[in-house]
Short mmCIF file of C-alpha atoms and ligand atoms in Angstrom, two decimals:
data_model
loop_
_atom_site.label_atom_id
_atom_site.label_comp_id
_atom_site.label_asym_id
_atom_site.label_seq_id
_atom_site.Cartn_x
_atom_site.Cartn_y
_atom_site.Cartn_z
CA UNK A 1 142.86 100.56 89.86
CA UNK A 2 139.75 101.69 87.98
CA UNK A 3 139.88 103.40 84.86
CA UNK A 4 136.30 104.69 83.65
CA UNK A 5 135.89 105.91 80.30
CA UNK A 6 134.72 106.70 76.70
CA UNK A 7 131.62 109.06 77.76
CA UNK A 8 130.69 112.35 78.90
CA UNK A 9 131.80 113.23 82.69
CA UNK A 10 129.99 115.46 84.54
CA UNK A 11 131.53 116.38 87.55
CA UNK A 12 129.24 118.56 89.34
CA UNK A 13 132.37 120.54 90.59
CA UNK A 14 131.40 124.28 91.30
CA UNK A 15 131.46 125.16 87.35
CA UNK A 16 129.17 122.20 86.70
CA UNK A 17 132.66 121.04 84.50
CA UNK A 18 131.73 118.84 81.77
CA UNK A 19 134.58 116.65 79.77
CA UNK A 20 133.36 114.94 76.63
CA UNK A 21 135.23 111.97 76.03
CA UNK A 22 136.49 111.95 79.24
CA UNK A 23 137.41 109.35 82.03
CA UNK A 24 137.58 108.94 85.76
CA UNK A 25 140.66 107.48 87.52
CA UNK A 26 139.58 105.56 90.60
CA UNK A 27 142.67 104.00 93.26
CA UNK A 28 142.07 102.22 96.44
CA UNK A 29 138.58 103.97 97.25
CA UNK A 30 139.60 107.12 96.57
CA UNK A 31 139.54 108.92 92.90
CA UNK A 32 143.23 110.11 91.70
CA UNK A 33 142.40 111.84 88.55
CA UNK A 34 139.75 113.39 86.16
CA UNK A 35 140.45 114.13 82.25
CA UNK A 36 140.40 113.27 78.65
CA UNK A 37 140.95 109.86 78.22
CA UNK A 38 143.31 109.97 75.93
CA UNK A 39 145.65 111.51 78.58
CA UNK A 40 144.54 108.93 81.09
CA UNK A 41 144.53 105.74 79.28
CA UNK A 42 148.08 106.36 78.52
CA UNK A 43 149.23 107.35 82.29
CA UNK A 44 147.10 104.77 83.92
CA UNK A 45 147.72 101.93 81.43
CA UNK A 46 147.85 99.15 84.33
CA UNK A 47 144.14 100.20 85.18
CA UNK A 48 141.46 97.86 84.59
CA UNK A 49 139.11 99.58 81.89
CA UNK A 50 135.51 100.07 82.60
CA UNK A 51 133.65 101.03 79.21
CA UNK A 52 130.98 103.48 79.72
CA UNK A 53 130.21 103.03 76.27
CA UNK A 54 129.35 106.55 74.84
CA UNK A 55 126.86 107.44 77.91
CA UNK A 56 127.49 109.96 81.55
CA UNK A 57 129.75 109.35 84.04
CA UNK A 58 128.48 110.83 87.03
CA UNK A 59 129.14 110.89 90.63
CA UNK A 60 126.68 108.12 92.58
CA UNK A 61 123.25 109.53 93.57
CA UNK A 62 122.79 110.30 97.38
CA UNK A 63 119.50 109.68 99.20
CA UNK A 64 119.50 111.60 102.67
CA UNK A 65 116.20 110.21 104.12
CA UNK A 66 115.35 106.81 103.52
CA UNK A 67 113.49 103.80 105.39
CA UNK A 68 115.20 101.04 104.95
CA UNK A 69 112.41 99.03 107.20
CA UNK A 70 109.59 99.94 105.13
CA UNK A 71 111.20 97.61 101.89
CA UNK A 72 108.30 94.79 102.53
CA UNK A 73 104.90 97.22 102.43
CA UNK A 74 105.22 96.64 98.83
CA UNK A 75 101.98 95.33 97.49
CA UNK A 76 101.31 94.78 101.42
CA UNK A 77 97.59 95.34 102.20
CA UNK A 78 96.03 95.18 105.52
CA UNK A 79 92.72 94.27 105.82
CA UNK A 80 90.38 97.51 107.50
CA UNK A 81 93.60 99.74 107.24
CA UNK A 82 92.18 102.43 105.17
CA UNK A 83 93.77 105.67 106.64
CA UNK A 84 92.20 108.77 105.96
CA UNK A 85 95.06 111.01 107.46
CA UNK A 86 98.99 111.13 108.32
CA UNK A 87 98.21 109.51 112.16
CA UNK A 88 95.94 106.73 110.78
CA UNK A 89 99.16 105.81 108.32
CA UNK A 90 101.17 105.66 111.22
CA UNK A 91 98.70 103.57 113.55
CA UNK A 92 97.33 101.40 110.72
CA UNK A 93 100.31 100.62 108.39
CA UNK A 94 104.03 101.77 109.55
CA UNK A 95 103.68 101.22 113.27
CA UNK A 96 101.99 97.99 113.06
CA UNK A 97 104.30 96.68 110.78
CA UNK A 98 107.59 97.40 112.16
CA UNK A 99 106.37 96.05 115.70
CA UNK A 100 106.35 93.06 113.60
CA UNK A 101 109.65 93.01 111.47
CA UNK A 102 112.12 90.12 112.80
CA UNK A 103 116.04 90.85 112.59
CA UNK A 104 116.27 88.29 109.49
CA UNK A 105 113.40 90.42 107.84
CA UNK A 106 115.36 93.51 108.59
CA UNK A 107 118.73 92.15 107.24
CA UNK A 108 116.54 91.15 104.13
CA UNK A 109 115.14 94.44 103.65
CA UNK A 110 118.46 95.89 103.83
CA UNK A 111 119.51 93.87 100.81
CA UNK A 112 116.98 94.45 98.71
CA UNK A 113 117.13 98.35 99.39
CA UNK A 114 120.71 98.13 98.47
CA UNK A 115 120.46 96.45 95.47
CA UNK A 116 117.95 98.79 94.25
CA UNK A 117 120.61 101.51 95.27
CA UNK A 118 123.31 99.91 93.45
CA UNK A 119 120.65 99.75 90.00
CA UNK A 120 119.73 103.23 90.64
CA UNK A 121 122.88 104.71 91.02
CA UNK A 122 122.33 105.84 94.16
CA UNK A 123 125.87 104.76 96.25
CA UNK A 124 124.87 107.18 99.70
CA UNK A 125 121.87 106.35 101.62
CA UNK A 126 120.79 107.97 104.78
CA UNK A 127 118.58 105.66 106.89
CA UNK A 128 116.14 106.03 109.55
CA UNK A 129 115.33 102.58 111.08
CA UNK A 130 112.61 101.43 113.31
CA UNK A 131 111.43 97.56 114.52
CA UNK A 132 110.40 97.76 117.69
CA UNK A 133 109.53 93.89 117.82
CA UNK A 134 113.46 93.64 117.55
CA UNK A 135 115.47 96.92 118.53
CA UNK A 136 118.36 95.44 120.14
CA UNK A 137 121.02 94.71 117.52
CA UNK A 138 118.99 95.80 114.19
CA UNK A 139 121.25 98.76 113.54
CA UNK A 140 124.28 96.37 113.37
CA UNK A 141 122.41 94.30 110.87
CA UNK A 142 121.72 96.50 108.69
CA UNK A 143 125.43 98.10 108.86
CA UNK A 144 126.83 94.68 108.15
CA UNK A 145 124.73 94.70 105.34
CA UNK A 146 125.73 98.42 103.98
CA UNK A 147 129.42 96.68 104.27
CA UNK A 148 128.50 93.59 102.53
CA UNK A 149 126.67 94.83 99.90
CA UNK A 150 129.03 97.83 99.50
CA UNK A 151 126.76 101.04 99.79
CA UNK A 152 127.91 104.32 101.75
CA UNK A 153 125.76 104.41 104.87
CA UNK A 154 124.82 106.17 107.77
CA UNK A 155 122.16 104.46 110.31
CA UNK A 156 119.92 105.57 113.41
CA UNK A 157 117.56 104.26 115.00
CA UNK A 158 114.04 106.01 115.48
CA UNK A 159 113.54 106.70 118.93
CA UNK A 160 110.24 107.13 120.41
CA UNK A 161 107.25 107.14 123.55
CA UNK A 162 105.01 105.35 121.00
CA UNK A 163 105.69 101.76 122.56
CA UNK A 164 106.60 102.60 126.36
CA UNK A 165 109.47 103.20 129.02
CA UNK A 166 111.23 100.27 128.09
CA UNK A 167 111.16 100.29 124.44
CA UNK A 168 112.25 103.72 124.38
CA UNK A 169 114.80 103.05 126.73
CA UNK A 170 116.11 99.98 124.23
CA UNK A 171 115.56 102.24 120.93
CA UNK A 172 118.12 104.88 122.63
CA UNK A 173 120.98 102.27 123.27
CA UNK A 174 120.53 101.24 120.20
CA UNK A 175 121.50 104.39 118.56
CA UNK A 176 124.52 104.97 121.10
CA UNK A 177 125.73 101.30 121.04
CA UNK A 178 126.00 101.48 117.35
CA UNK A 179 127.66 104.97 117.62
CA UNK A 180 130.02 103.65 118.95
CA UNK A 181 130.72 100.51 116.79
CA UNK A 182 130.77 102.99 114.03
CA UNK A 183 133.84 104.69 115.97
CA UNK A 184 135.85 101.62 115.26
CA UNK A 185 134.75 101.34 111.45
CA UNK A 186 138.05 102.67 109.41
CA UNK A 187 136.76 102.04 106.32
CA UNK A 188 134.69 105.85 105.83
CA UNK A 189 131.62 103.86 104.91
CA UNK A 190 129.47 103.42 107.96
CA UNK A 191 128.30 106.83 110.15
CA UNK A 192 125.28 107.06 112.76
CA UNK A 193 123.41 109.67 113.89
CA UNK A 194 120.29 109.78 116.31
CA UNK A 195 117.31 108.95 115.33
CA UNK A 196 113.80 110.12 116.49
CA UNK A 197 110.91 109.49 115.36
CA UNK A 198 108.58 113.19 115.50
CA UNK A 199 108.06 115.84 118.27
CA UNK A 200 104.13 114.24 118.40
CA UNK A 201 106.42 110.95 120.14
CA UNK A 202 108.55 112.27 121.90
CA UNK A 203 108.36 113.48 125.24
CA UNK A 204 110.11 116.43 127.01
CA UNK A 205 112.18 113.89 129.20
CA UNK A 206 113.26 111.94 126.39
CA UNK A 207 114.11 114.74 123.95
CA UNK A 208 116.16 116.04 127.27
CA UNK A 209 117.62 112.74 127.86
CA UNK A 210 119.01 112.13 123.99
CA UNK A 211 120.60 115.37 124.11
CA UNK A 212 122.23 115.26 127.90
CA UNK A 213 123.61 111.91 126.76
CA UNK A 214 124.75 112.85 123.18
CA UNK A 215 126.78 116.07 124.80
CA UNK A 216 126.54 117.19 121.08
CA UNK A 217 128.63 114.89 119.22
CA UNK A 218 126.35 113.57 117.04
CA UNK A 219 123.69 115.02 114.84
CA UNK A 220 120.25 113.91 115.08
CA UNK A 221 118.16 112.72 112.46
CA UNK A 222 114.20 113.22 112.98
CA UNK A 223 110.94 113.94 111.30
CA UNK A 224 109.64 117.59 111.92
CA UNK A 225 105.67 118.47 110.92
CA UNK A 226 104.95 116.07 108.82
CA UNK A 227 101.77 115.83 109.66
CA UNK A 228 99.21 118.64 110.79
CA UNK A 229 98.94 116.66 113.56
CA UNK A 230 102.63 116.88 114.77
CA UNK A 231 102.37 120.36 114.75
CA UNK A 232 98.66 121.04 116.23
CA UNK A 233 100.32 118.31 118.70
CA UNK A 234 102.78 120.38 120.07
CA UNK A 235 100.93 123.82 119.96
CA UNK A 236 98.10 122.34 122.06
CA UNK A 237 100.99 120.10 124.25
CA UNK A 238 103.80 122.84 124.54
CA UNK A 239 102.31 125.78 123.28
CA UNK A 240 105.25 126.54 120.40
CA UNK A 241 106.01 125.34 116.91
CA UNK A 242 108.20 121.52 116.76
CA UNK A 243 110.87 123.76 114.89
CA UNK A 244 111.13 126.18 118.19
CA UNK A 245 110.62 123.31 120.26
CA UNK A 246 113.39 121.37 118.77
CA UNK A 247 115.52 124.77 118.87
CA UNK A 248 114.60 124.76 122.55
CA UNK A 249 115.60 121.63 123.71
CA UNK A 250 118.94 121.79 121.90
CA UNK A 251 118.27 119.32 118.53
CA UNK A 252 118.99 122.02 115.78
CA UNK A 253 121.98 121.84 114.23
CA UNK A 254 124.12 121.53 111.26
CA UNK A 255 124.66 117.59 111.59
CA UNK A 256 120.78 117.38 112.79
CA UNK A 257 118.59 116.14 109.64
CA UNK A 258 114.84 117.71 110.25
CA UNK A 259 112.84 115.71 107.42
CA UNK A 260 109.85 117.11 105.64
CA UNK A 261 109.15 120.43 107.80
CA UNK A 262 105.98 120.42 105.99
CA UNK A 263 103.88 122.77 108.95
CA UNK A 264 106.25 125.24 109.67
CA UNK A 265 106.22 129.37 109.54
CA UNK A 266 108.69 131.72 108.60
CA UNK A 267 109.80 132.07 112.31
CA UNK A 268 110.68 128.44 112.14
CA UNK A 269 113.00 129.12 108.78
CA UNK A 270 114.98 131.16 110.56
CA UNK A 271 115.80 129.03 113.63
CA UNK A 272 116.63 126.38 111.01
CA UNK A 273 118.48 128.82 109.23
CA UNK A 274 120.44 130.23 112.12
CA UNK A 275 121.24 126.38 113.24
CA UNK A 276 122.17 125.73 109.87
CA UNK A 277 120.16 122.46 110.26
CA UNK A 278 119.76 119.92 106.93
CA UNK A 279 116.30 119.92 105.97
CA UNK A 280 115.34 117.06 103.57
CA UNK A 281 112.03 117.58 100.93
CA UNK A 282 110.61 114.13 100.05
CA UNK A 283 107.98 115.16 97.35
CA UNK A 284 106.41 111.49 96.55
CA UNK A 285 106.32 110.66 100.21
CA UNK A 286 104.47 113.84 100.86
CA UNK A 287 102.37 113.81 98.05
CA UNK A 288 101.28 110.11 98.23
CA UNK A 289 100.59 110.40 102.27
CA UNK A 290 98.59 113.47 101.51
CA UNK A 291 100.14 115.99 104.48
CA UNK A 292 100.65 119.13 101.97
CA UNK A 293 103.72 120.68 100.12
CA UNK A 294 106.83 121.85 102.06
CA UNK A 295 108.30 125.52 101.12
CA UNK A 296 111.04 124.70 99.31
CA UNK A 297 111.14 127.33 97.26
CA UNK A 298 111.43 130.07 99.92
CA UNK A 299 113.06 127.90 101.97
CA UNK A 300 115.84 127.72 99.34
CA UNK A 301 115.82 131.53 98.98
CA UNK A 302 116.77 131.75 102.47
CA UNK A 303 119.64 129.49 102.06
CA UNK A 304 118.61 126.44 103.90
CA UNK A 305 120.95 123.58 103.13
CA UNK A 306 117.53 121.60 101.60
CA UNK A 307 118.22 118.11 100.62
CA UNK A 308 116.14 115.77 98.89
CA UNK A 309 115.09 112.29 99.74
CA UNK A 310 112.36 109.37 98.93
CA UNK A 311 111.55 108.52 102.53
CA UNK A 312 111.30 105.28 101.56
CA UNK A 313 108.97 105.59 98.70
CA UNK A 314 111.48 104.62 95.97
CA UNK A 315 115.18 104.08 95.69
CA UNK A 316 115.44 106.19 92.66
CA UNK A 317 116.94 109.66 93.06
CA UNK A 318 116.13 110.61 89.34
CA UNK A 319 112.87 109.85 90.17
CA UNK A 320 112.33 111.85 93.25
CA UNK A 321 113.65 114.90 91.37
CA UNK A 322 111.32 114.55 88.48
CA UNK A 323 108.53 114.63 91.31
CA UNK A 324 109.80 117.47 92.99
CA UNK A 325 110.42 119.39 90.14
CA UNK A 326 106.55 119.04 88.92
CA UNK A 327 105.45 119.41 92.53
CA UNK A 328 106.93 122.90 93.03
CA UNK A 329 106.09 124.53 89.50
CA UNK A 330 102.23 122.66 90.00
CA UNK A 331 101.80 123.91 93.65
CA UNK A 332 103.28 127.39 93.09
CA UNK A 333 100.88 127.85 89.89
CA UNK A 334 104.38 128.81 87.69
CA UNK A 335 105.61 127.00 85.15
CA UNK A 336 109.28 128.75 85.15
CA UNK A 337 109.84 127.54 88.74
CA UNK A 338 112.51 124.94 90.87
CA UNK A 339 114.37 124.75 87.55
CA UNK A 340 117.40 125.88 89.60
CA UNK A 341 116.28 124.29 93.02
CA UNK A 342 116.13 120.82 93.05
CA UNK A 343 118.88 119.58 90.54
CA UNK A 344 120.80 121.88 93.50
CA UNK A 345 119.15 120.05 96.59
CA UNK A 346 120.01 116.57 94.80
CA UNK A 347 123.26 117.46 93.25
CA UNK A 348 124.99 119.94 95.12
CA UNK A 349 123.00 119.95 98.74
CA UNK A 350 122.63 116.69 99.00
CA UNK A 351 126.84 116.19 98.51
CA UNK A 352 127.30 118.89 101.05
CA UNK A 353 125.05 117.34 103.43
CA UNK A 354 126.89 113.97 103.20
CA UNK A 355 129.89 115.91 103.77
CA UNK A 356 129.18 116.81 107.02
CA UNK A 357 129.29 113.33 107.70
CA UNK A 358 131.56 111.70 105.80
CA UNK A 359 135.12 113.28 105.78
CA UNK A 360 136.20 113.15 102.12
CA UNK A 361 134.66 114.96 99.40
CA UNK A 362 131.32 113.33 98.31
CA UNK A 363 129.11 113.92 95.25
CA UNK A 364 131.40 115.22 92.94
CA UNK A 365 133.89 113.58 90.68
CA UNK A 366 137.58 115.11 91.77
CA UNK A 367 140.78 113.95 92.54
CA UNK A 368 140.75 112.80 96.20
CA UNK A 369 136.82 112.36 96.01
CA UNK A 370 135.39 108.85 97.30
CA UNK A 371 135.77 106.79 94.53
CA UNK A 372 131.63 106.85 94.19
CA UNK A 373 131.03 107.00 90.63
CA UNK A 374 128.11 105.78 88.48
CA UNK A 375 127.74 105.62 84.31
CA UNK A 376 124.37 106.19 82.65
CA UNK A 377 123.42 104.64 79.56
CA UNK A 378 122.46 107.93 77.05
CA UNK A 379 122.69 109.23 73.86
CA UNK A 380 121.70 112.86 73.74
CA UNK A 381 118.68 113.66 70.74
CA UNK A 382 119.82 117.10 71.50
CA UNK A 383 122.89 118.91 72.00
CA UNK A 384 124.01 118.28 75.86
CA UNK A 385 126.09 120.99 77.69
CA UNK A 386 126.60 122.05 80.93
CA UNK A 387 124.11 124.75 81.04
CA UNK A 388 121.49 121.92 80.04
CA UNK A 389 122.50 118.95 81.72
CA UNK A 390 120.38 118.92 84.32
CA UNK A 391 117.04 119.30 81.67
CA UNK A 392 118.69 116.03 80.04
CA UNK A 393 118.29 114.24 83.32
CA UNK A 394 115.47 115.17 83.85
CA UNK A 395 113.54 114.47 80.90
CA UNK A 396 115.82 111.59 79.28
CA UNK A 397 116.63 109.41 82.41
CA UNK A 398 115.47 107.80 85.41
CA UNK A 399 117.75 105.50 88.10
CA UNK A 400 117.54 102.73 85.87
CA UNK A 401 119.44 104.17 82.99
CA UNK A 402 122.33 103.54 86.06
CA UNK A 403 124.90 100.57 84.07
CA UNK A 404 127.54 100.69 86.15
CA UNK A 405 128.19 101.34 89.62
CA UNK A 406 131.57 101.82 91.35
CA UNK A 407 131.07 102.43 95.13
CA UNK A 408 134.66 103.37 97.16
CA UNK A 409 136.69 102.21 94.63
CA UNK A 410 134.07 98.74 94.34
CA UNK A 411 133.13 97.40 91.22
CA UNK A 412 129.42 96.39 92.30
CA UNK A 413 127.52 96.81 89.08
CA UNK A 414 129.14 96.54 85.11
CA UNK A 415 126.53 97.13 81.92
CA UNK A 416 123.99 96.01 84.28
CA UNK A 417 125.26 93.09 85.93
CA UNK A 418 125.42 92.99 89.85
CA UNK A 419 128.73 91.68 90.58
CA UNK A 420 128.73 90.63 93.96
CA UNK A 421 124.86 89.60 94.56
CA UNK A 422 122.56 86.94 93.81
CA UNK A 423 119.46 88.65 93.03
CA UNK A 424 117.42 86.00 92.20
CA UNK A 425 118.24 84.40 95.47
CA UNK A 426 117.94 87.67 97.57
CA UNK A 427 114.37 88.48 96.34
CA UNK A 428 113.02 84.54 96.42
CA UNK A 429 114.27 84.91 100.40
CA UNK A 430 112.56 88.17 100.48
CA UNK A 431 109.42 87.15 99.16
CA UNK A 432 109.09 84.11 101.64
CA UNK A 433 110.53 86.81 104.26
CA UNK A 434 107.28 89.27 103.63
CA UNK A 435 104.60 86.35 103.59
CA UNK A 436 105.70 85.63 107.01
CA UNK A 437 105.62 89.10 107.93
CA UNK A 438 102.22 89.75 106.28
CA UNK A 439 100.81 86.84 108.08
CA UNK A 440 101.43 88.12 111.15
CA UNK A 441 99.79 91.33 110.00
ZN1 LIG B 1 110.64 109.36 106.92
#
């Protein structure tokens, strides 16, 4: 038994409850109380004591797109690959190097993505996976590294026409086979969905095949107009928006993650309002990739349930919300805007989204809540209350201000120290890891 104490809570229950001085009682994976500490160090006096030494106690961070397989591009530079638009980033970087990536070099990127999630606070990642030099089997590598390494996860695999018959044919197994390991997984850390990669990839017969062979029990997780070219794609190919093509063919839905859904209209709001489908905003991914600013703000208005993810850019959740939150008052020319929006797509969307994957509650500190909690080293210049928290968040901290992180009940990281990993070790394999991969770049 956990006991986590001596700082602020923040619960991000549905009054945004704050308890100074408060502490979080975590037993088994699951958390069994939430109050003053002075309360709960005397009931729980058996509990091991986890100082969170005057700073937040939050609930863990949750990333709903992320690329696991894109962890070795860091500092990578390929020779002629200088992409002047979304397809050329695709051809010349992400395609060419996951043809490339080896099952060792995806088990190593999975490590080093999940330590940065367990520095960052972030104890939920959704992942979208692709190596199509090694298909069969990578999904269980990188779940046995979720369970090793102790981060909440839920995998797919990217499915796709980019590579051929067979390839796709290997990429869809792969989601289904590891669908069903998941089935046998008791532990409420490991979920799949089905991945795809984007409507420009996928053909009618495949799009029809996923879904006959799902018989909708599992959500799909894919990326929707990204580009302009996935959506001039499929007006010149199909003659309809991806959203009503997507609608169409039955991949809508309220477990279905659309990522991005930068080229869409307000036609294709509603269908993704009526299917109630997650749609995740990844502001530095956009931004840095150049493909234009999604309509969050409307889109939020509307009541899409809008997440927010780093598509692989970073592992930092803080992070992506300070980009987001400059993105949408820049782009909509007014400084009073998304003040509301995104610490709700990270905080309170993002939880719910989770939820409709996981079955207990997620994102929120509460008595029968995973036992996902993170403390934050801070000391407040101003005065901190609920009505500001988010502002000190956003201004004061990044990931990194993460000390301690306590995934299902898991002690993984205390004042900074991973507990269960060998960092130094992890990134010298991973650096020897991406010079082989380079090379064959
Ligand atoms: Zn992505």
């Amino acid at each position: 038994m956990l006991l986590v104490g001596n700082g602020t809570i923040i619960t991000r229950d549905q009054n945004n409850t704050i308890i100074p001085n408060g502490a979080v009682c975590i037993r088994g994976e699951f958390i069994c109380e939430v109050g003053p500490l002075k309360i709960l160090k005397t009931k729980y006096k058996d509990a091991t004591f986890i100082d969170a030494h005057g700073g937040l106690i939050m609930p863990g961070l949750i990333n709903t797109h992320n690329h696991i397989y894109s962890a070795f591009a860091r500092g990578l530079s390929i020779p002629g690959n200088h992409p002047t638009d979304f397809l050329q980033i695709l051809n010349g970087t992400w395609w060419r190097l996951d043809r490339k990536l080896t099952l060792k070099q995806v088990d190593l990127s999975a490590k080093a993505v999940y330590t940065e999630c367990i520095k960052n606070g972030v104890t939920t990642v959704f992942d979208h996976h692709a190596s199509f030099g090694a298909i069969e089997g990578s999904l269980s590598v990188i779940g046995e590294a979720a369970k090793k390494y102790g981060v909440r996860s839920c995998l797919c695999y990217e499915i796709s026409d980019r590579d051929g018959q067979e390839k796709k044919l290997q990429s869809i197994r792969e989601n289904f086979e590891f669908i069903k390991a998941c089935k046998t997984d008791t532990t409420g850390m490991l979920k799949a969905m089905i991945g795809m990669h984007a409507s420009l990839t996928l053909s009618d017969e495949t799009l029809g095949y996923c879904v006959e062979q799902n018989q909708g029990e599992n959500g799909f997780h894919i990326h929707v107009a990204e580009g302009i070219q996935d959506a001039q794609h499929c007006q010149e190919t199909y003659h309809m928006s991806i959203v009503k093509r997507l609608y169409q063919k039955g991949i809508l839905g309220r477990k279905t993650i659309a990522a991005h859904c930068v080229h869409i209209d307000e036609t294709d709001i509603e269908l993704l309002k009526e299917t109630d489908t997650c749609v995740v905003h990844n502001p530095e991914s956009n931004m840095g990739n150049g493909v234009g600013t999604t309509a969050v703000l409307p889109m939020y208005e509307r009541g899409i349930m809008l997440g927010l993810g780093t598509d692989g850019y970073t592992n930092d959740m803080l992070e992506s919300m300070k980009v987001a939150n400059l993105l949408h008052k820049h782009n909509s020319g007014n400084p009073s805007a998304a003040w509301a929006e995104i610490p709700d797509m990270i905080f309170k969307n993002n939880a719910e989204i989770a939820g409709r994957f996981f079955e207990d509650p997620i994102g929120i500190l509460k008595k029968g809540a995973y036992g996902d909690v993170i403390v934050l080293e801070y000391d407040p210049l101003t005065p901190m209350k609920k009505e500001n928290i988010n502002s000190h968040l956003l201004f004061g901290m990044n990931g990194r201000n993460t000390i301690t992180t306590i995934i299902n009940g898991n002690l993984l990281m205390k004042d900074r120290e991973l507990q269960h990993i060998d960092e130094a070790e992890l990134m010298s394999q991973c650096r020897e890891g991406a010079i082989k991969l380079w090379q064959e770049l």
